[in-house]
Coordinates of C-alpha atoms in Angstrom, one line a residue:
M102 CA -5.9 -9.5 60.3
A103 CA -6.9 -10.7 56.9
F104 CA -9.3 -13.5 56.3
I105 CA -11.0 -15.2 53.3
A106 CA -14.8 -15.1 53.1
D107 CA -17.4 -16.8 50.9
F108 CA -20.6 -14.9 51.5
H109 CA -22.8 -16.8 49.0
I110 CA -23.3 -20.6 49.1
H111 CA -26.2 -22.9 49.3
S112 CA -27.4 -25.8 51.6
K113 CA -28.8 -29.2 51.0
Y114 CA -32.2 -27.7 50.9
S115 CA -31.7 -25.6 47.8
R116 CA -32.9 -26.9 44.4
A117 CA -30.2 -28.7 42.3
C118 CA -27.7 -28.7 45.2
S119 CA -25.8 -31.5 46.8
K120 CA -27.3 -33.3 49.8
S121 CA -23.9 -33.3 51.3
L122 CA -24.1 -29.6 52.0
D123 CA -24.8 -29.9 55.7
L124 CA -23.0 -27.9 58.4
S125 CA -20.5 -30.6 59.4
N126 CA -19.4 -31.0 55.8
I127 CA -19.3 -27.3 55.0
H128 CA -17.2 -26.8 58.1
A129 CA -14.7 -29.4 57.1
W130 CA -14.4 -28.4 53.5
C131 CA -13.9 -24.8 54.3
Q132 CA -10.8 -25.8 56.3
M133 CA -9.6 -27.9 53.3
K134 CA -10.2 -25.0 50.9
G135 CA -8.7 -22.4 53.2
I136 CA -11.9 -20.4 53.8
D137 CA -12.1 -18.6 57.1
L138 CA -15.7 -17.2 57.0
V139 CA -18.6 -18.8 55.2
A140 CA -22.3 -18.0 54.7
T141 CA -24.8 -19.9 56.7
S142 CA -26.8 -19.9 53.4
D143 CA -30.5 -20.5 53.0
F144 CA -31.5 -19.0 56.4
T145 CA -35.1 -18.4 55.3
Y146 CA -35.8 -22.1 55.0
P147 CA -37.4 -23.3 58.2
K148 CA -35.7 -26.7 58.6
W149 CA -32.3 -25.2 57.9
F150 CA -32.9 -22.2 60.2
K151 CA -33.6 -24.7 63.0
E152 CA -30.3 -26.5 62.3
L153 CA -28.4 -23.2 62.3
Y154 CA -30.1 -22.2 65.6
D155 CA -29.3 -25.6 67.2
K156 CA -25.8 -26.3 65.9
L157 CA -24.1 -22.9 65.8
E158 CA -23.0 -20.7 68.7
E159 CA -21.9 -17.1 68.6
S160 CA -18.1 -16.7 68.7
E161 CA -17.6 -13.0 68.0
K162 CA -20.3 -10.4 67.6
G163 CA -22.6 -11.5 64.8
V164 CA -20.5 -14.5 63.6
Y165 CA -20.9 -18.1 64.7
R166 CA -18.9 -21.3 65.0
L167 CA -20.1 -24.9 64.7
K168 CA -20.5 -26.6 68.1
K169 CA -17.8 -29.1 68.8
E170 CA -20.1 -32.1 68.9
Y171 CA -20.9 -31.6 65.2
R172 CA -17.3 -31.3 64.0
N173 CA -17.1 -35.0 63.0
I174 CA -15.5 -34.9 59.6
Y175 CA -11.8 -35.7 59.2
V176 CA -9.6 -32.8 58.1
P177 CA -5.9 -33.0 57.3
K178 CA -3.8 -31.5 60.1
T179 CA -2.2 -29.2 57.6
C180 CA -5.6 -27.6 56.9
V181 CA -7.1 -27.3 60.4
R182 CA -8.3 -23.8 61.2
E183 CA -11.2 -22.0 62.9
I184 CA -14.2 -21.5 60.7
R185 CA -16.8 -18.8 61.3
F186 CA -20.3 -18.6 59.9
I187 CA -22.0 -15.3 58.9
C188 CA -25.8 -15.0 58.5
S189 CA -26.2 -14.7 54.7
T190 CA -28.6 -16.1 52.1
E191 CA -29.8 -15.5 48.5
I192 CA -33.3 -14.4 47.6
S193 CA -34.8 -14.7 44.1
L194 CA -37.3 -12.0 43.1
I195 CA -39.6 -12.1 40.1
Y196 CA -41.8 -9.0 39.5
K197 CA -42.9 -6.5 36.9
R198 CA -41.4 -3.0 36.6
N199 CA -42.0 -0.5 33.8
G200 CA -43.8 -3.1 31.7
K201 CA -41.0 -5.6 31.9
V202 CA -40.6 -8.8 33.9
R203 CA -37.6 -8.5 36.2
K204 CA -35.8 -11.6 37.6
V205 CA -33.2 -10.6 40.1
H206 CA -31.2 -12.4 42.8
H207 CA -29.9 -10.7 45.9
I208 CA -27.6 -11.7 48.8
I209 CA -28.8 -10.7 52.3
L210 CA -26.3 -10.3 55.2
A211 CA -27.8 -10.1 58.7
P212 CA -26.2 -9.2 62.0
N213 CA -27.4 -12.3 63.9
L214 CA -29.9 -15.2 64.0
E215 CA -32.4 -13.1 66.0
V216 CA -32.6 -10.6 63.2
V217 CA -32.8 -13.5 60.7
S218 CA -35.9 -14.8 62.6
K219 CA -37.5 -11.4 62.1
I220 CA -36.6 -11.4 58.4
N221 CA -38.2 -14.8 58.0
I222 CA -41.4 -13.7 59.7
E223 CA -41.8 -10.8 57.3
L224 CA -41.0 -12.7 54.2
E225 CA -43.3 -15.5 55.1
K226 CA -46.2 -13.0 54.8
I227 CA -45.2 -12.3 51.2
G228 CA -44.5 -15.8 49.8
N229 CA -43.7 -19.4 50.4
I230 CA -40.3 -19.6 52.1
S231 CA -40.7 -23.3 52.8
S232 CA -40.6 -24.4 49.1
D233 CA -36.9 -24.1 48.5
G234 CA -33.7 -23.0 50.3
R235 CA -33.5 -20.1 47.9
P236 CA -37.1 -18.8 48.0
I237 CA -38.7 -17.1 44.9
L238 CA -40.8 -14.1 45.9
G239 CA -43.0 -11.8 43.8
L240 CA -41.5 -8.8 45.5
D241 CA -39.9 -5.6 44.0
S242 CA -36.2 -5.1 44.9
E243 CA -36.9 -1.7 46.3
N244 CA -39.7 -3.1 48.5
L245 CA -37.5 -5.9 49.7
L246 CA -34.8 -3.5 50.8
K247 CA -37.4 -1.3 52.5
I248 CA -38.7 -4.3 54.5
L249 CA -35.1 -5.3 55.5
L250 CA -34.2 -1.8 56.6
S251 CA -37.4 -1.5 58.7
I252 CA -36.1 -4.6 60.6
S253 CA -32.5 -3.4 61.1
E254 CA -30.2 -0.8 59.6
E255 CA -27.4 -3.4 60.1
I256 CA -28.8 -5.7 57.4
Q257 CA -26.9 -5.4 54.1
L258 CA -28.3 -6.3 50.7
I259 CA -25.8 -7.1 47.9
P260 CA -27.0 -7.7 44.4
A261 CA -25.9 -11.2 43.4
H262 CA -23.8 -12.2 40.3
V263 CA -24.8 -8.9 38.8
W264 CA -24.3 -9.6 35.1
T265 CA -25.9 -13.1 34.8
P266 CA -28.4 -12.8 31.8
H267 CA -31.4 -14.4 33.4
F268 CA -31.4 -13.5 37.1
A269 CA -29.4 -10.4 37.9
I270 CA -29.6 -6.7 38.4
F271 CA -27.8 -5.9 35.1
G272 CA -28.8 -9.1 33.3
S273 CA -29.5 -8.9 29.6
K274 CA -32.7 -10.8 29.8
S275 CA -34.5 -9.1 32.7
G276 CA -32.3 -6.6 34.5
F277 CA -31.8 -2.9 34.8
D278 CA -29.1 -0.5 33.5
T279 CA -28.2 1.1 36.8
V280 CA -28.5 0.4 40.6
E281 CA -30.6 3.5 40.9
E282 CA -33.2 2.2 38.4
C283 CA -33.5 -1.0 40.4
F284 CA -33.6 0.4 44.0
G285 CA -34.9 4.0 43.4
E286 CA -34.7 6.2 46.5
L287 CA -33.0 3.5 48.5
S288 CA -30.1 3.0 46.1
D289 CA -27.7 4.8 48.6
H290 CA -28.1 1.7 50.8
I291 CA -26.3 -0.5 48.3
C292 CA -22.6 -0.5 49.0
A293 CA -21.3 -3.6 47.1
L294 CA -21.9 -5.7 44.0
E295 CA -21.1 -9.4 43.5
T296 CA -19.3 -9.8 40.2
G297 CA -20.3 -13.4 39.5
L298 CA -18.2 -16.1 37.8
S299 CA -18.6 -14.6 34.3
S300 CA -17.1 -11.2 35.1
D301 CA -14.0 -9.9 36.8
P302 CA -12.9 -6.5 38.2
L303 CA -11.4 -5.4 34.8
M304 CA -14.8 -5.8 33.1
N305 CA -16.6 -4.0 35.9
W306 CA -14.2 -1.1 35.9
R307 CA -15.5 -0.2 32.4
I308 CA -18.7 1.3 34.0
S309 CA -17.6 4.5 35.9
K310 CA -21.0 5.0 37.6
N311 CA -20.4 1.8 39.6
D312 CA -17.0 3.0 40.9
K313 CA -18.6 3.7 44.3
Y314 CA -19.5 0.1 44.9
V315 CA -17.0 -2.4 46.3
L316 CA -16.7 -5.5 44.2
V317 CA -17.0 -8.8 46.1
S318 CA -16.6 -12.4 44.8
N319 CA -18.2 -15.5 46.1
S320 CA -18.6 -19.1 45.0
D321 CA -22.4 -19.5 44.8
A322 CA -21.5 -23.1 45.6
H323 CA -24.0 -25.9 44.9
S324 CA -21.6 -28.6 46.1
L325 CA -18.8 -28.9 48.6
Q326 CA -16.1 -29.1 45.9
K327 CA -17.3 -25.7 44.5
L328 CA -16.8 -23.8 47.8
G329 CA -14.4 -20.9 47.4
R330 CA -14.1 -21.1 43.6
E331 CA -14.4 -17.3 44.1
A332 CA -13.9 -15.5 47.4
T333 CA -13.3 -12.2 49.1
I334 CA -10.3 -11.3 51.2
I335 CA -11.1 -8.8 54.0
E336 CA -8.6 -7.0 56.2
A337 CA -10.5 -6.5 59.4
D338 CA -11.5 -8.2 62.7
C339 CA -13.7 -11.2 62.0
D340 CA -17.0 -9.9 63.5
Y341 CA -20.1 -8.6 61.9
P342 CA -19.7 -4.9 62.7
S343 CA -16.1 -4.8 61.4
I344 CA -17.1 -6.6 58.2
L345 CA -20.0 -4.3 57.6
N346 CA -17.8 -1.3 58.2
V347 CA -15.3 -2.4 55.6
L348 CA -18.1 -3.1 53.0
R349 CA -19.7 0.3 53.6
N350 CA -16.7 2.5 54.3
D351 CA -13.2 1.1 53.8
H352 CA -13.1 -0.5 50.4
P353 CA -9.3 -0.7 50.1
K354 CA -9.3 -3.4 52.7
I355 CA -11.0 -5.8 50.3
K356 CA -9.4 -8.0 47.7
T357 CA -11.0 -10.7 45.5
I358 CA -10.1 -14.2 44.3
E359 CA -11.5 -14.6 40.8
F360 CA -12.4 -17.3 38.3
F361 CA -11.0 -16.5 34.9
P362 CA -14.3 -14.9 33.7
Q363 CA -14.2 -16.8 30.4
E364 CA -14.8 -20.0 32.4
G365 CA -18.1 -18.7 33.6
K366 CA -21.1 -20.2 31.8
Y367 CA -22.5 -16.9 30.6
Y368 CA -19.3 -15.0 29.4
A369 CA -19.8 -15.1 25.6
D370 CA -22.9 -14.9 23.4
G371 CA -24.4 -18.0 21.9
L372 CA -26.8 -20.8 21.8
R373 CA -25.9 -24.1 23.5
N374 CA -28.3 -26.2 21.5
E375 CA -26.7 -25.1 18.2
D376 CA -23.1 -25.1 19.5
L377 CA -22.8 -21.4 18.7
C378 CA -20.4 -19.3 20.7
F379 CA -19.8 -15.7 19.5
S380 CA -17.9 -12.6 20.7
P381 CA -20.0 -9.4 21.0
E382 CA -18.7 -8.2 17.6
E383 CA -19.6 -11.5 15.9
S384 CA -23.1 -11.6 17.4
K385 CA -23.7 -8.0 16.3
R386 CA -22.7 -9.0 12.8
Y387 CA -25.6 -11.5 12.9
N388 CA -28.0 -9.0 14.6
C389 CA -27.8 -11.1 17.7
V390 CA -29.7 -14.1 16.2
S391 CA -28.5 -17.5 15.1
P392 CA -27.3 -17.4 11.4
N393 CA -28.7 -21.0 11.1
T394 CA -32.2 -20.8 12.7
G395 CA -32.8 -17.1 13.4
K396 CA -33.3 -17.8 17.1
P397 CA -32.2 -15.0 19.4
L398 CA -28.8 -15.5 20.9
T399 CA -28.3 -15.5 24.7
I400 CA -26.4 -12.3 25.2
G401 CA -23.5 -13.0 27.5
V402 CA -21.8 -10.9 30.1
A403 CA -19.0 -9.5 27.9
H404 CA -21.6 -8.2 25.5
R405 CA -23.8 -6.7 28.2
V406 CA -20.9 -5.0 29.9
S407 CA -19.8 -3.5 26.6
D408 CA -23.3 -2.2 25.9
I409 CA -23.6 -0.1 29.1
S410 CA -20.0 0.8 29.6
D411 CA -18.5 4.2 29.2
Y412 CA -14.8 3.1 29.1
P413 CA -12.8 0.5 27.1
L414 CA -11.2 -2.5 28.8
G415 CA -8.1 -1.5 30.7
R416 CA -9.4 1.3 32.8
K417 CA -8.5 1.2 36.5
P418 CA -10.4 3.6 38.8
D419 CA -8.9 5.1 41.9
T420 CA -11.2 2.9 44.0
A421 CA -10.0 -0.3 42.4
N422 CA -9.2 -3.2 44.7
E423 CA -6.5 -5.9 44.1
Y424 CA -7.5 -9.3 42.8
C425 CA -6.0 -12.5 41.6
Y426 CA -7.2 -15.4 39.3
I427 CA -7.3 -19.0 40.3
I428 CA -8.2 -22.3 38.7
P429 CA -9.7 -24.8 41.2
L430 CA -7.0 -27.4 42.2
Q431 CA -9.1 -30.4 41.2
E432 CA -9.5 -28.9 37.7
I433 CA -5.8 -28.5 37.4
L434 CA -5.2 -32.1 38.6
S435 CA -7.9 -33.3 36.1
E436 CA -5.9 -31.7 33.2
I437 CA -2.6 -33.1 34.5
L438 CA -3.9 -36.6 35.0
G439 CA -6.0 -36.6 31.9
V440 CA -9.1 -37.9 33.7
G441 CA -12.4 -36.4 34.9
V442 CA -12.5 -34.0 37.8
N443 CA -14.7 -36.2 39.9
T444 CA -12.7 -39.4 39.3
K445 CA -11.0 -41.4 42.1
K446 CA -7.6 -40.6 40.7
V447 CA -8.1 -36.9 41.0
Q448 CA -9.6 -37.1 44.5
Q449 CA -6.8 -39.2 45.8
K450 CA -4.2 -36.8 44.4
Y451 CA -6.1 -33.8 45.8
F452 CA -6.2 -35.1 49.3
T453 CA -2.6 -36.3 49.2
L454 CA -1.6 -32.7 48.3
L455 CA -3.6 -31.3 51.1
E456 CA -1.9 -33.7 53.6
T457 CA 1.5 -32.7 52.2
L458 CA 1.3 -29.0 51.5
G459 CA -1.8 -27.4 53.2
S460 CA -5.1 -26.0 52.2
E461 CA -6.2 -25.4 48.5
F462 CA -5.9 -21.6 48.7
E463 CA -2.4 -22.0 50.2
I464 CA -1.4 -24.2 47.3
L465 CA -2.9 -22.0 44.6
K466 CA -1.9 -18.6 46.0
D467 CA 0.8 -18.6 48.6
I468 CA 3.2 -21.5 48.7
P469 CA 6.4 -20.7 46.7
I470 CA 6.7 -22.6 43.4
N471 CA 10.0 -24.1 44.5
E472 CA 8.3 -25.7 47.5
I473 CA 5.5 -27.2 45.3
K474 CA 8.2 -28.4 42.9
L475 CA 9.7 -30.6 45.6
V476 CA 6.3 -32.5 45.7
D477 CA 5.3 -32.4 42.0
T478 CA 7.2 -30.7 39.2
V479 CA 4.2 -30.7 36.8
L480 CA 1.8 -29.2 39.3
A481 CA 4.4 -26.6 40.2
E482 CA 4.6 -25.6 36.5
A483 CA 0.8 -25.5 36.2
I484 CA 0.4 -23.3 39.2
K485 CA 3.2 -21.0 38.0
R486 CA 1.4 -20.5 34.7
M487 CA -2.0 -19.9 36.5
R488 CA -0.5 -17.3 38.7
E489 CA 1.1 -15.5 35.7
G490 CA -2.1 -15.7 33.7
D491 CA -0.5 -17.9 31.1
V492 CA -3.6 -19.9 30.2
I493 CA -5.5 -21.3 27.2
I494 CA -9.1 -20.2 27.0
K495 CA -12.3 -21.6 25.5
P496 CA -15.1 -19.3 26.7
G497 CA -18.4 -20.3 28.2
Y498 CA -21.8 -19.3 26.8
D499 CA -25.5 -19.9 27.2
G500 CA -25.2 -22.0 30.4
E501 CA -22.1 -24.0 29.2
Y502 CA -19.0 -23.5 31.3
G503 CA -15.9 -22.4 29.6
V504 CA -12.6 -24.4 29.7
I505 CA -9.3 -22.9 31.0
T506 CA -6.3 -25.1 30.4
L507 CA -2.6 -24.7 31.2
F508 CA -0.9 -27.0 28.8
D509 CA -1.2 -27.2 25.0
E510 CA -1.5 -30.3 22.9
T511 CA 2.3 -30.5 22.3
E512 CA 2.8 -31.0 26.0
R513 CA 0.4 -33.9 26.3
R514 CA 1.3 -37.5 25.8
P515 CA -1.1 -40.4 25.0
S516 CA -0.2 -41.9 28.4
N517 CA -1.9 -38.8 30.0
Q518 CA 1.4 -37.6 31.4
M519 CA 2.7 -34.1 30.8
V520 CA 6.0 -33.4 29.2
L521 CA 7.3 -30.0 30.0
L522 CA 9.0 -28.4 27.0

């Protein structure tokens, strides 16, 4: 069987995250999105861990389901599915290595809540895990991995959003150039890398020394609407041992669902406060500083990948997995309707489509265009273009999301209706 997983999300207890991110809402929205397996998130936070322990029950080995009494959110019949939870969280590390401050985020997968309890006991000795859903610890990455492996060899650490400038293993501001430089003698225990919103497999394939790592994609969702904006498709039984086996040994059984990387908020170089957005070539022309003020540019993912790559864009290694691009359905509807993504008009249309056609991933990936056309001809054309990569791109930079559109100005009318040419 194949299922869609999102290993990296957050709860209502994480900083700058929606208070709606509770287990009942996450369970409901995963059905509407078409996600089969989702991270518990934030399992180091004591209040959230108690909720996980009280409200989840083991369904298959190492994966959990929400108890029936907490499934109290309406879900369209077309979207109803069984949702599983996997013990997964994100940890933020800040430490000094080789005279440089390192700021790195990691995903931790654990085989069950009992092991999670042991992880929490050990991490509480090191720092304050009660301050935030995503704790910040003054702990070296290699030492964290050593602690985790001493608890259980079945724990898997995955470096998170590996190219993000400020908080990632390869980040331009505080990262490393290789996995080995970060994890030292324990680097063989790393089997996967999370690409993050601002990179895609094509970009990662430029670095041949990373070919041995499977690429996974996740949403890093801070709100319900962002669940599944990136995800990983796994061909295996939906239990922890099978998932771990695929991650460690059977990479061809993994595919990814990707953002167009230019939409990520750290794709290009630039300075948001000065409205400067540069390609790597342009920023090098200005010695990577603002031509207006001389301030250093925030070096984006495309630039950083280019700096440490040994191949040009277009290489495809033997270990490459399949992937596809999506634009979240609400963003597509926002463009078609000419109103904000969070407006009532977009929300009403979104839920009508779910009631009529099925889950968001089914609409974006699977339902034939001719079937969508019977419901909405403009939406059908938009999804056809998205699937074919026929998009208009304004890249993101320095914390500013990019914009991916499907229709040009000649196809927009003042009435906010599309005219298909």
